[in-house]
Phi, psi and omega in degrees: 000319181301318180297318179297317178297319178296318179298316177299319178298316178293322177297317178300316178299317179297321180293320179293320177294320177298317179299319178294319179298321179298321180292338180271348180290148179287328178283132180266010185300321184252011184300326180297335181285339185297327178297317181289324176295319177297317180298307182295317179298316179297320179292320179295317178293320178299318177298318177297315181295321179297317180301319182268009180056036176265086190292315180301312177290333175299311181297316180301317182285330173293319176296320177302317180291321178296319177299319178296318178298316179296322178294317178298314180299314181298318180295317180291323180290325183289326186223067183294329180295319179294324178294320178294321179297321180294323181291328183282335182267000000 
């Protein structure tokens, strides 16, 4: 179990770094994915921190995930037609 929790923690860190790298790219093609990578990465790291009773980073990563959820919600609410178009294609 410990190994699985460690792997999830490392995966979460990798996803957050990937999300940051995407925001730095000049191409905006994959920018929409960074919100989802931040959400999943934050949750994976939070799970790892909870397992190890590391409460301050647990809280930080839960807040990171909440911010990602709010960003996803705001983006979908702001442009519902584009979201429907993406689902149809």
